[in-house]
Coordinates of C-alpha atoms in Angstrom, one line a residue:
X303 CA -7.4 -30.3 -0.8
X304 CA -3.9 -29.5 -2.5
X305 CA -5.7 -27.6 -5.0
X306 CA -7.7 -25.4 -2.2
X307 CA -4.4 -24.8 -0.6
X308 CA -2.6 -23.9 -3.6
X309 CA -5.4 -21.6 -4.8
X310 CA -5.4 -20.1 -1.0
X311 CA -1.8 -19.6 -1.5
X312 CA -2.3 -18.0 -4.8
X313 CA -5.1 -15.4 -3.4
X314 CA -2.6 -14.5 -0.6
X315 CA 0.0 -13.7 -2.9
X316 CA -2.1 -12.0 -4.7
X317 CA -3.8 -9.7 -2.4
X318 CA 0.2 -9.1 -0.8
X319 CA 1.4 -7.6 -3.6
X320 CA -1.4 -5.4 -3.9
X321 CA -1.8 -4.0 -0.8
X322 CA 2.3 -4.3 -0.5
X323 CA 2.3 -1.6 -2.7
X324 CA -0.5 0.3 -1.1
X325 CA 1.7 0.1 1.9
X326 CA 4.8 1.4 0.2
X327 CA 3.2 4.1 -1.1
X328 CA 1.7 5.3 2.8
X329 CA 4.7 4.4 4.3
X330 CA 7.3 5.2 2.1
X331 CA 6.8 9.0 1.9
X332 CA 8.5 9.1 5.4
X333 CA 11.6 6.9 3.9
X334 CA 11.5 9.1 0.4
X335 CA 11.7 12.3 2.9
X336 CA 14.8 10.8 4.8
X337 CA 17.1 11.9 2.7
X338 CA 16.3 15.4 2.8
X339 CA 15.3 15.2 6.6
X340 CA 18.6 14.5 7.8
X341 CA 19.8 17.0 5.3
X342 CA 18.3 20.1 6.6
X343 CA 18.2 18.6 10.5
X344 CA 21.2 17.8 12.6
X345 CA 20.7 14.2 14.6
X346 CA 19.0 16.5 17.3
X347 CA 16.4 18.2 15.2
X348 CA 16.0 14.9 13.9
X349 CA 15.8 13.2 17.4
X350 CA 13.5 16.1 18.3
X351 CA 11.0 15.5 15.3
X352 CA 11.2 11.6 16.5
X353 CA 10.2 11.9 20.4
X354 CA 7.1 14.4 18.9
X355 CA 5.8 11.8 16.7
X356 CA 7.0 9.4 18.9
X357 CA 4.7 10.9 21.9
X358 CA 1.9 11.5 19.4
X359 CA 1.5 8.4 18.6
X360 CA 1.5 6.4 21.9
X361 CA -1.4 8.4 22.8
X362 CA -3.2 7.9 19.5
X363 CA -3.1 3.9 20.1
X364 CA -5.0 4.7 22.9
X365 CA -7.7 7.1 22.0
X366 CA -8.0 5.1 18.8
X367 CA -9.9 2.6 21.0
X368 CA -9.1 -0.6 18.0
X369 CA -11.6 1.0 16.1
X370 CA -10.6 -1.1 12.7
X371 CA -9.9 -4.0 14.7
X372 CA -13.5 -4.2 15.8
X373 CA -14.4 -4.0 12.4
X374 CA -13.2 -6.3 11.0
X375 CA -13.9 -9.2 14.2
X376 CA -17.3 -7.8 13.1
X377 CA -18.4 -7.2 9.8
X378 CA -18.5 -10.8 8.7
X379 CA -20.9 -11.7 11.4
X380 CA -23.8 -10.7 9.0
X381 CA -23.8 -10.0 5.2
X382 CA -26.6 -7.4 5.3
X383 CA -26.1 -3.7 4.3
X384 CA -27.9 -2.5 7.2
X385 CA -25.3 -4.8 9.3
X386 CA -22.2 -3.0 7.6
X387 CA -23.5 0.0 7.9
X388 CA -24.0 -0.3 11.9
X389 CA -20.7 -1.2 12.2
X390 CA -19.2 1.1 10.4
X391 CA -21.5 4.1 11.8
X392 CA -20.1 2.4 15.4
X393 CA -16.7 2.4 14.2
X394 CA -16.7 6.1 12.5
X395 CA -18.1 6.8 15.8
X396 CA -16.1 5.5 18.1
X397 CA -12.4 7.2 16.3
X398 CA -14.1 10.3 16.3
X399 CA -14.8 10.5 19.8
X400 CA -11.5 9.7 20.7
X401 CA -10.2 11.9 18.2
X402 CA -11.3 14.9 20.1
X403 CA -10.1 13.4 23.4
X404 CA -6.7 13.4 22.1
X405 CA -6.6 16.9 20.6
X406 CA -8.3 18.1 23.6
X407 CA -5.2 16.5 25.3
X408 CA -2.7 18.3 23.6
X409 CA -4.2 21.2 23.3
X410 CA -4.6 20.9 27.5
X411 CA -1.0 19.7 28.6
X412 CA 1.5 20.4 25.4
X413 CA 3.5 22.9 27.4
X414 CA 3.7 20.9 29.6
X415 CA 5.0 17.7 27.5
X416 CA 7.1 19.9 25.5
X417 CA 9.3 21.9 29.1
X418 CA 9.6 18.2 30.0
X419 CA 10.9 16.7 27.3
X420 CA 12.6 19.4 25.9
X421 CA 13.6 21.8 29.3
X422 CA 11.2 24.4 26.6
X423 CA 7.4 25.1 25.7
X424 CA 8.6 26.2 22.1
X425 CA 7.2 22.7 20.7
X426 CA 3.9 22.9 22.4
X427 CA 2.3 24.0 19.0
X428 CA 4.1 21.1 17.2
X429 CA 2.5 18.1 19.9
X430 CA -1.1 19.9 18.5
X431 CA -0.4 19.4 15.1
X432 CA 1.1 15.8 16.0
X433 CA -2.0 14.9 17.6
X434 CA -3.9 16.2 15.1
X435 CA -2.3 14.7 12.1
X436 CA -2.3 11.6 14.4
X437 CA -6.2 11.6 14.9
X438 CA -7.0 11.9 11.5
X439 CA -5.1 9.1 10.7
X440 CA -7.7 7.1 12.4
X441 CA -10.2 7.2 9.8
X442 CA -7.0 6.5 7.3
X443 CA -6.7 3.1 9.0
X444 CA -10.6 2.8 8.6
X445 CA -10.4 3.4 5.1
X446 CA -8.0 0.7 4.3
X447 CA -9.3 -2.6 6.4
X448 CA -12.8 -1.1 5.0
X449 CA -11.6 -1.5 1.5
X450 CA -9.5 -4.3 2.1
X451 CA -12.4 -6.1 3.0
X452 CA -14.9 -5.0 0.4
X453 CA -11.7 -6.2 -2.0
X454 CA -10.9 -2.7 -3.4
X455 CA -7.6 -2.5 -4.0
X456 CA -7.5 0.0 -7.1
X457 CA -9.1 2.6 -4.8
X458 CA -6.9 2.2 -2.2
X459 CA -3.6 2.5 -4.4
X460 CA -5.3 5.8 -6.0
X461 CA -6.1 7.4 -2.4
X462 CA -2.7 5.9 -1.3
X463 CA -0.5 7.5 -4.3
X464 CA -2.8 10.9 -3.9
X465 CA -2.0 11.4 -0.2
X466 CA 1.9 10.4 -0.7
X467 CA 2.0 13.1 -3.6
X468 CA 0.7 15.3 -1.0
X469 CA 2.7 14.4 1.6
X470 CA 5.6 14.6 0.0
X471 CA 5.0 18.0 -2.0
X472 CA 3.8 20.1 1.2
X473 CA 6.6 18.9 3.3
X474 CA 9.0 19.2 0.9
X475 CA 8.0 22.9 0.3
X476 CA 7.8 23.9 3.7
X477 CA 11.1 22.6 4.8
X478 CA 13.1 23.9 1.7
X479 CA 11.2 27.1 0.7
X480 CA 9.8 28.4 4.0
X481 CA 12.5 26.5 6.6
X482 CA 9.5 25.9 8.6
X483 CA 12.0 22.7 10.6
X484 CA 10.2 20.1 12.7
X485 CA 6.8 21.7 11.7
X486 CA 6.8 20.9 7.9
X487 CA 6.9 16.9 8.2
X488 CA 3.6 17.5 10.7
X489 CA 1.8 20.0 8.5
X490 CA 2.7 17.3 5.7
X491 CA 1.0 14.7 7.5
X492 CA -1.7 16.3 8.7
X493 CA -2.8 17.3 4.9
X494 CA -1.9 14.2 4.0
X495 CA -4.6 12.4 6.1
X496 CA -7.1 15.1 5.8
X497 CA -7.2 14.3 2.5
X498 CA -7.9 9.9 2.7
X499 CA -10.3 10.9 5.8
X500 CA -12.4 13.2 3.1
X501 CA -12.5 10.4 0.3
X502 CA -13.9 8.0 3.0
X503 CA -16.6 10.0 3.8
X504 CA -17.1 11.0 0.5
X505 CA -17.1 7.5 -0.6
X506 CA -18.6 5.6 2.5
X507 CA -21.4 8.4 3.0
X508 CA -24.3 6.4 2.7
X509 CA -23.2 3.6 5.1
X510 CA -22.6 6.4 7.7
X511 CA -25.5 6.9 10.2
X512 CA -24.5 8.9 13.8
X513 CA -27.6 7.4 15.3
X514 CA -27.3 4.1 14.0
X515 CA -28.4 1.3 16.2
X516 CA -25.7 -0.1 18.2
X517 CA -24.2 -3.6 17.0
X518 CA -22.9 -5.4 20.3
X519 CA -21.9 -2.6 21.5
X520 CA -19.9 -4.1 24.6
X521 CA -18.3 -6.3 22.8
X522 CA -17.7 -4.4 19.7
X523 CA -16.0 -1.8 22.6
X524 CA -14.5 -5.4 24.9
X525 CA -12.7 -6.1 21.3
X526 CA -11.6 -2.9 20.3
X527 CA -10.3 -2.3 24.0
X528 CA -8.6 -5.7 23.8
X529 CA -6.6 -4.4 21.1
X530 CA -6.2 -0.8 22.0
X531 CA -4.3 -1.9 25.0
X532 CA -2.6 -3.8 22.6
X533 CA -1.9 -1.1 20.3
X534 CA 0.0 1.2 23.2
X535 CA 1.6 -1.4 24.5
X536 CA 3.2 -2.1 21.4
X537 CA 4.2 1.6 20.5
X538 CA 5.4 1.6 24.1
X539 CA 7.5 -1.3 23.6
X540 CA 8.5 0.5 19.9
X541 CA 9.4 4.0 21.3
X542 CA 10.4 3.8 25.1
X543 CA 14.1 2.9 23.7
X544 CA 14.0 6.6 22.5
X545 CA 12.9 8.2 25.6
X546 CA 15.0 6.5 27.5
X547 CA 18.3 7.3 24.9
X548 CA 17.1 11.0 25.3
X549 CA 17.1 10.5 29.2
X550 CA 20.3 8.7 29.8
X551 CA 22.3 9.7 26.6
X552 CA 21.0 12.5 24.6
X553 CA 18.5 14.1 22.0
X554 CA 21.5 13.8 19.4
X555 CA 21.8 10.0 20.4
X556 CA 17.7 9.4 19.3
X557 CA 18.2 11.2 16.3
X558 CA 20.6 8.6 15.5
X559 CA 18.8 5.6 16.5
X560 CA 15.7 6.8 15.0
X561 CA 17.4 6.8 11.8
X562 CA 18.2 3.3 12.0
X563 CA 14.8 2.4 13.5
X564 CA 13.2 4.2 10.6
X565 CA 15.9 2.0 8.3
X566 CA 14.9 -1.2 9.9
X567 CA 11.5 -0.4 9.8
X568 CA 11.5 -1.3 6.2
X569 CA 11.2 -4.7 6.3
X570 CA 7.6 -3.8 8.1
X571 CA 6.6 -1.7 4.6
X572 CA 7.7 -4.3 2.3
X573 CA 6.6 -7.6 4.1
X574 CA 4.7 -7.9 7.4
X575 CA 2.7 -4.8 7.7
X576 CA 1.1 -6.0 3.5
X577 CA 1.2 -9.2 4.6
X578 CA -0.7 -8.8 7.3
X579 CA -3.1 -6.7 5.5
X580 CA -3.6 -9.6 3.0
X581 CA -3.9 -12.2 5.6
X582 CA -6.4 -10.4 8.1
X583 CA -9.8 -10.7 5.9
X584 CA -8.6 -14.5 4.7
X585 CA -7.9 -15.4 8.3
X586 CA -11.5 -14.6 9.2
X587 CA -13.4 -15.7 6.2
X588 CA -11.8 -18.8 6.8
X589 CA -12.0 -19.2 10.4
X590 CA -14.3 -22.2 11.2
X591 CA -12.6 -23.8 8.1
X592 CA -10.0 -26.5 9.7
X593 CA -8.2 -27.1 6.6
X594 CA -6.9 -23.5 6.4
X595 CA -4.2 -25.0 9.4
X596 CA -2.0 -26.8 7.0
X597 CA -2.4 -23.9 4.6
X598 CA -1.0 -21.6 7.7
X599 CA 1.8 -24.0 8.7
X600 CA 3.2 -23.4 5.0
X601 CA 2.6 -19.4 5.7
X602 CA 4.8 -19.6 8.3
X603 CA 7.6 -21.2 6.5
X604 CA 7.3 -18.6 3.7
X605 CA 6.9 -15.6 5.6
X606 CA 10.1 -16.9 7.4
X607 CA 12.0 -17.5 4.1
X608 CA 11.1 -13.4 3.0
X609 CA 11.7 -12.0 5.9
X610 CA 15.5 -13.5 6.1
X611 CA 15.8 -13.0 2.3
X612 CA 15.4 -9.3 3.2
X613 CA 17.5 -8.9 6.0
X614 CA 20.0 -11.2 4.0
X615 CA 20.4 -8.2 1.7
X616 CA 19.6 -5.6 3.5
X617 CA 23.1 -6.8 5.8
X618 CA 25.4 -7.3 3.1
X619 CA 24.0 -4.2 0.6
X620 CA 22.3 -1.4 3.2
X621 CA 25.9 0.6 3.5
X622 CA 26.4 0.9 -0.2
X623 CA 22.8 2.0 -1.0
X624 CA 22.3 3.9 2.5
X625 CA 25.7 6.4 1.8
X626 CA 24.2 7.6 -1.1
X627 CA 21.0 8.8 0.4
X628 CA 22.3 9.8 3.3
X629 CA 25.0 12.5 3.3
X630 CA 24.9 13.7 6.7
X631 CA 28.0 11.4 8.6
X632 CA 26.2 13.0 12.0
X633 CA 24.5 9.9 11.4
X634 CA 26.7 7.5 10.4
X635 CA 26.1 5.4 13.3
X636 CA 22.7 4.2 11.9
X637 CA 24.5 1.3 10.1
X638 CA 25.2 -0.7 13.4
X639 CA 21.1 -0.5 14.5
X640 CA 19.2 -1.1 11.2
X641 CA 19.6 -5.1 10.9
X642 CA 19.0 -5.8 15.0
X643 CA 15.4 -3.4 14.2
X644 CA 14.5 -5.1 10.9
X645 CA 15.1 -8.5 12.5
X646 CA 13.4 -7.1 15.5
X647 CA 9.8 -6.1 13.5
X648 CA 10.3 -9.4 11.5
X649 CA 9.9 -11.9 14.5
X650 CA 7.9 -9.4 16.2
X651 CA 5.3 -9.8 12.7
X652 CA 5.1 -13.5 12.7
X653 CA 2.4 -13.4 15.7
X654 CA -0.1 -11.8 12.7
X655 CA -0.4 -15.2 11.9
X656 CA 0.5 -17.5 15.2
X657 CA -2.0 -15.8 17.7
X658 CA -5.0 -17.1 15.4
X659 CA -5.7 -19.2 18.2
X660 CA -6.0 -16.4 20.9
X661 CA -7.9 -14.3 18.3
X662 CA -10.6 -16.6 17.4
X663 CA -11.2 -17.4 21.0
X664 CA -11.3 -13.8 22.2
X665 CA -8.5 -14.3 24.2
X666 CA -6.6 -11.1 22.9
X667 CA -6.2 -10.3 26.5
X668 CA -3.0 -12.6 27.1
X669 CA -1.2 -11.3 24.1
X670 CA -1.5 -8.2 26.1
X671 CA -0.2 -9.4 29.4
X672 CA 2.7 -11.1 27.2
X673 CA 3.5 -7.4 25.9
X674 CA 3.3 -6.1 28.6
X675 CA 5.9 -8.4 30.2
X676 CA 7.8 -7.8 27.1
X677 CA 7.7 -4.0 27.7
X678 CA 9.1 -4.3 31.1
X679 CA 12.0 -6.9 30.1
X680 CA 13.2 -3.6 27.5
X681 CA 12.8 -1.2 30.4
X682 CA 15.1 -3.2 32.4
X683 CA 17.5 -4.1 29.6
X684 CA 17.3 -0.3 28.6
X685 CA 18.3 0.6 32.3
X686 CA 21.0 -1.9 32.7
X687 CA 22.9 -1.5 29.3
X688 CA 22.3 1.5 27.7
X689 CA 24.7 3.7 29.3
X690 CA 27.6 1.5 29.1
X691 CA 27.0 -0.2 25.7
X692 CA 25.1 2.9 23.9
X693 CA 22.6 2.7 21.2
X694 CA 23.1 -0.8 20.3
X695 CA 21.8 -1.5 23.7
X696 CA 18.8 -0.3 22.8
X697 CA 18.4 -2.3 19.6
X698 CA 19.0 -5.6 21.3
X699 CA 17.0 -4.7 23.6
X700 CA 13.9 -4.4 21.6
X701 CA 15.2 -7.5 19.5
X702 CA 15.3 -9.7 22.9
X703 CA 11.7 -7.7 23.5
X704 CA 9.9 -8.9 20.6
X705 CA 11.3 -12.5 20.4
X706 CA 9.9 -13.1 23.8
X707 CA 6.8 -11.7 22.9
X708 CA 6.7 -13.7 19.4
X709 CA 7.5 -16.8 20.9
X710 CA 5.5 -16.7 23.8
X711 CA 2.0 -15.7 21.7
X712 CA 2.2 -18.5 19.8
X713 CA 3.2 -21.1 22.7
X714 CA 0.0 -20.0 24.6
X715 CA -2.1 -19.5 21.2
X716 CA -1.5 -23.1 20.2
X717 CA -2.9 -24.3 23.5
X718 CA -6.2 -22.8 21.7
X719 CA -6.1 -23.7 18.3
X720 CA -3.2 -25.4 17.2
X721 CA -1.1 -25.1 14.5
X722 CA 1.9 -27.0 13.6
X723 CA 5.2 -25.5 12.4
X724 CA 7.6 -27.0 10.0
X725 CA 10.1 -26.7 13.0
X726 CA 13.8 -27.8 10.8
X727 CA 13.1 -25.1 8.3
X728 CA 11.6 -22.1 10.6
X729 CA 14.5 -22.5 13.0
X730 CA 17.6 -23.1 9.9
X731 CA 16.9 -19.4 9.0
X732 CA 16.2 -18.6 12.6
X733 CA 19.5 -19.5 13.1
X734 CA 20.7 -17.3 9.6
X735 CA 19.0 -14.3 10.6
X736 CA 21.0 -14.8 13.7
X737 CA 24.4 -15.0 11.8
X738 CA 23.6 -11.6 10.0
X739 CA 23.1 -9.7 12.9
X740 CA 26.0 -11.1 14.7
X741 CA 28.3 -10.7 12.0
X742 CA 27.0 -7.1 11.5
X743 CA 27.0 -6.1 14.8
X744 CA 30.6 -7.3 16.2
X745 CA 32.7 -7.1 13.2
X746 CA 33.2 -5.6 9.7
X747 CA 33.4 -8.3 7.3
X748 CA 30.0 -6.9 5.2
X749 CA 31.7 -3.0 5.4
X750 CA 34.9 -4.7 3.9
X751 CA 33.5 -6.6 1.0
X752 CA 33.2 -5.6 -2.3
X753 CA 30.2 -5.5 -4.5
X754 CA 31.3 -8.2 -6.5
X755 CA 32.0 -10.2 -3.8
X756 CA 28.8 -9.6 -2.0
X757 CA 27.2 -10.4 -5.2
X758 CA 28.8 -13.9 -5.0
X759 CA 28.1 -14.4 -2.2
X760 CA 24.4 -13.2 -2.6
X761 CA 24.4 -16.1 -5.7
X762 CA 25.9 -19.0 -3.2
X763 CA 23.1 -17.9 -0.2
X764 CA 20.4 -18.4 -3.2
X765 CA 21.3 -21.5 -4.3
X766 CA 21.8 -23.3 -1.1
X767 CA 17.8 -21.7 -0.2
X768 CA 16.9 -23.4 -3.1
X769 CA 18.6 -27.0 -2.9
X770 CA 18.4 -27.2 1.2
X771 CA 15.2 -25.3 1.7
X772 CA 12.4 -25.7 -1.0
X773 CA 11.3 -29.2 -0.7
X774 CA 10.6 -31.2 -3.4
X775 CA 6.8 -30.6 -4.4
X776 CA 7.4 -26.6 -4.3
X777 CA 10.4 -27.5 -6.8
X778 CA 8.2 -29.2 -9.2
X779 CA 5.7 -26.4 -8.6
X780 CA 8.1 -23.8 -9.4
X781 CA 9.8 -25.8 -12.7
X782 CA 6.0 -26.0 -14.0
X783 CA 5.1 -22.4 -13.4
X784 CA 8.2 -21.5 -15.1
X785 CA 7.7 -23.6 -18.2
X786 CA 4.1 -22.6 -18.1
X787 CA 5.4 -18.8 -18.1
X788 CA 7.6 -19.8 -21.1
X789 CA 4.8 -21.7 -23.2
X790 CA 2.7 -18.2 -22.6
X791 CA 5.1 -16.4 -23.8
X792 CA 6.1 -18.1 -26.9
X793 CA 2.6 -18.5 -27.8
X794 CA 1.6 -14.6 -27.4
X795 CA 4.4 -13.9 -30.6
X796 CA 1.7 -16.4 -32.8

């Protein structure tokens, strides 16, 4: 059994650092454009571009309609072609319809939005391109959990590097060339996405049938509904701090925040968001398979000891590596928000693997309600705080948001299918993580280190992980692996 769980374990890692980098390369044209962004805008052009998106993509997790999620609840119910191919024809279908709903939206009430919002209807044609770029990244998300589960990562990293390049290069042009403003990063990602939903049907044609017969069709729809309302909830919970910063503070206050959102956010590129990538098709091929529970119990302990490694040095190193990127002191005030968010996405990401009990059962529905609960403790928190205590309000806010939500999904997902937690070491960097932010947030010992003493003290954190946290077995693991390593190499110079 050791040997299935170590070989599981192996497989995970595997498939993580794969589709890590696949993430990193769709994600991380946004974070390779921030430095430029905040060049060229002031924290209210910025804030501008960020309620746009922000808007756009509310409304895309609804018309998305959990289209991928379906899919993949789905496609492993039968092994058949003619069984993948109706439900990715239903799928296809499915985005597509609610793709045109959405444009048809903007295109219907973006004045209106934009004279809300904005007191101007000058932005009405950037909500259409928002919603467009928006809509066609549905069949981007289609494209990756399809080849995520056919196990094709080097097509995905080639799609994923071409539509960065693109990204990158149109944007970049348009904003520095043609001074095109909050328009260039939309037209970039509109492109951008045109491009991956081409390849797919390029690619995927012959499994696409428009008149395919219909694969469950209520509960393929009773899924992906499940998880739409999901989906909103969750960019509700994500970007009603901003609206409500533009309401009671100002534009120039989002553009701020979102900085630091967009900062923290990285921790969801580089860890939860390929992580739970990786874990989504083993989770279900594995489903009926009870040993995979003590394999999961150690996933959680792992995921845990990454996700504090991160924010670890992220806290103690983000300033020095942040002030060179970022030139613009309008924005200065990122540096108190980024650790709260990145802690914020990192609990929030844990539930990718603690709600397999609510998933299995089709019980998606009281993850929702939790959210939803969670979305109206931020309002409220939002309300109460935000004027007196400013942006960081907001950032606790969500942090407070998501724990409740984390915690509370796996409390009522255990009652399905339960799965223990190694409670002494989960909650020891629980309590860490907590130490970071506080120290972060209500003093300035990290601003007043230096690099060699953060490196110091970066060395000390290490070794105590390693002698308090890695228990005996992984040591010996780890001491083999590394000898192992050695032996290879010293054998490759014979």
């Amino acid at each position: 059994m050791k040997a299935n769980l170590l070989s599981r374990f192996n497989r995970s890692i595997k498939d993580s650092s794969i589709y890590a980098i696949s993430s990193i390369l769709n994600s991380g044209v946004s974070f390779l454009l921030l430095p430029i962004l905040t060049t060229y805008y002031d924290p209210t052009e910025y804030g501008t571009y960020s309620i746009i998106v922000s808007i756009s993509v509310i409304f895309g997790g609804f018309f998305y309609f959990g289209a991928s999620s379906s899919y993949a609840r789905y496609v492993y119910d039968n092994s058949s072609r003619e069984h993948k191919s109706a439900v990715f024809s239903q799928t296809v279908n499915i985005s597509l319809l609610g793709g045109l709903f959405m444009i048809l939206l903007a295109i219907t009430f973006g004045n209106t939005i934009s004279n809300y919002l904005f007191n101007s209807f000058k932005y009405y044609i950037h909500f259409i391109l928002a919603a467009l770029g928006t809509a066609s990244g549905f069949f981007v998300a289609i494209l990756h959990i399809v080849l995520q589960f056919d196990k094709n990562p080097k097509k995905l990293l080639f799609i994923s590097f071409l539509a960065v390049l693109a990204n990158f290069a149109i944007t970049y042009l348009l904003l520095v060339n043609y001074n095109y403003g909050i328009l260039a990063p939309l037209v970039g990602i509109l492109i951008s996405n045109l491009i991956v939903t081409t390849y797919l049907f390029l690619n995927y044609y012959s499994l696409y049938d428009p008149f395919s017969k219909m694969y469950q069709i209520s509960n393929f729809i009773r899924f992906g509904y499940h998880s739409s309302i999901g989906g909103i909830l969750f960019y509700l919970v994500d970007y009603t701090d901003r609206l409500l910063i533009n309401q009671i503070l100002s534009t120039n206050d989002v553009g701020v925040y979102s900085l630091g959102y967009k900062l923290g956010f990285i921790i969801n590129i580089i860890l939860v968001l390929p992580f739970s990538q990786a874990w989504a098709p083993i989770r279900m091929e594995f489903l009926d398979d009870k040993r995979q529970y003590e394999f999961t119990s150690k996933i959680i302990s792992y995921y845990f000891l990454a996700g504090v490694v991160v924010i670890f040095i992220s806290s103690l190193f983000g300033k020095n590596i942040f002030d060179i990127l970022f030139v613009n002191k309008d924005f200065s005030g990122y540096i108190k928000i980024f650790p709260i968010i990145m802690s914020s996405i990192f609990i929030y990401g844990i539930i990718t693997i603690s709600n397999i009990g609510l998933y299995k059962e089709d019980k998606l529905k009281y993850q929702n309600l939790i959210m939803l609960v969670g979305l109206i403790i931020n309002i409220i928190l939002n309300y109460t705080f935000l004027e007196q205590y400013g942006i960081v309000a907001a950032a606790f806010s969500t942090l407070i948001s998501y724990s409740f939500i984390a915690l509370l999904v796996t409390i009522i997902s255990n009652r399905y299918l339960h799965v223990s937690i190694e409670k002494f070491r989960v909650f020891s960097l629980l309590i860490v993580m907590l130490l970071l932010i506080s120290i972060n947030s209500f003093s300035s010992i990290f601003l007043d280190l230096s690099i060699t003493q953060k490196l110091i003290y970066s060395i000390l954190f290490f070794i105590m992980l390693f002698m308090f946290y890695i228990d005996t077995d992984e040591k010996k693991l780890l001491k083999k692996n590394f000898i192992l390593q050695k032996h290879y190499k010293y054998m490759k110079r014979f």
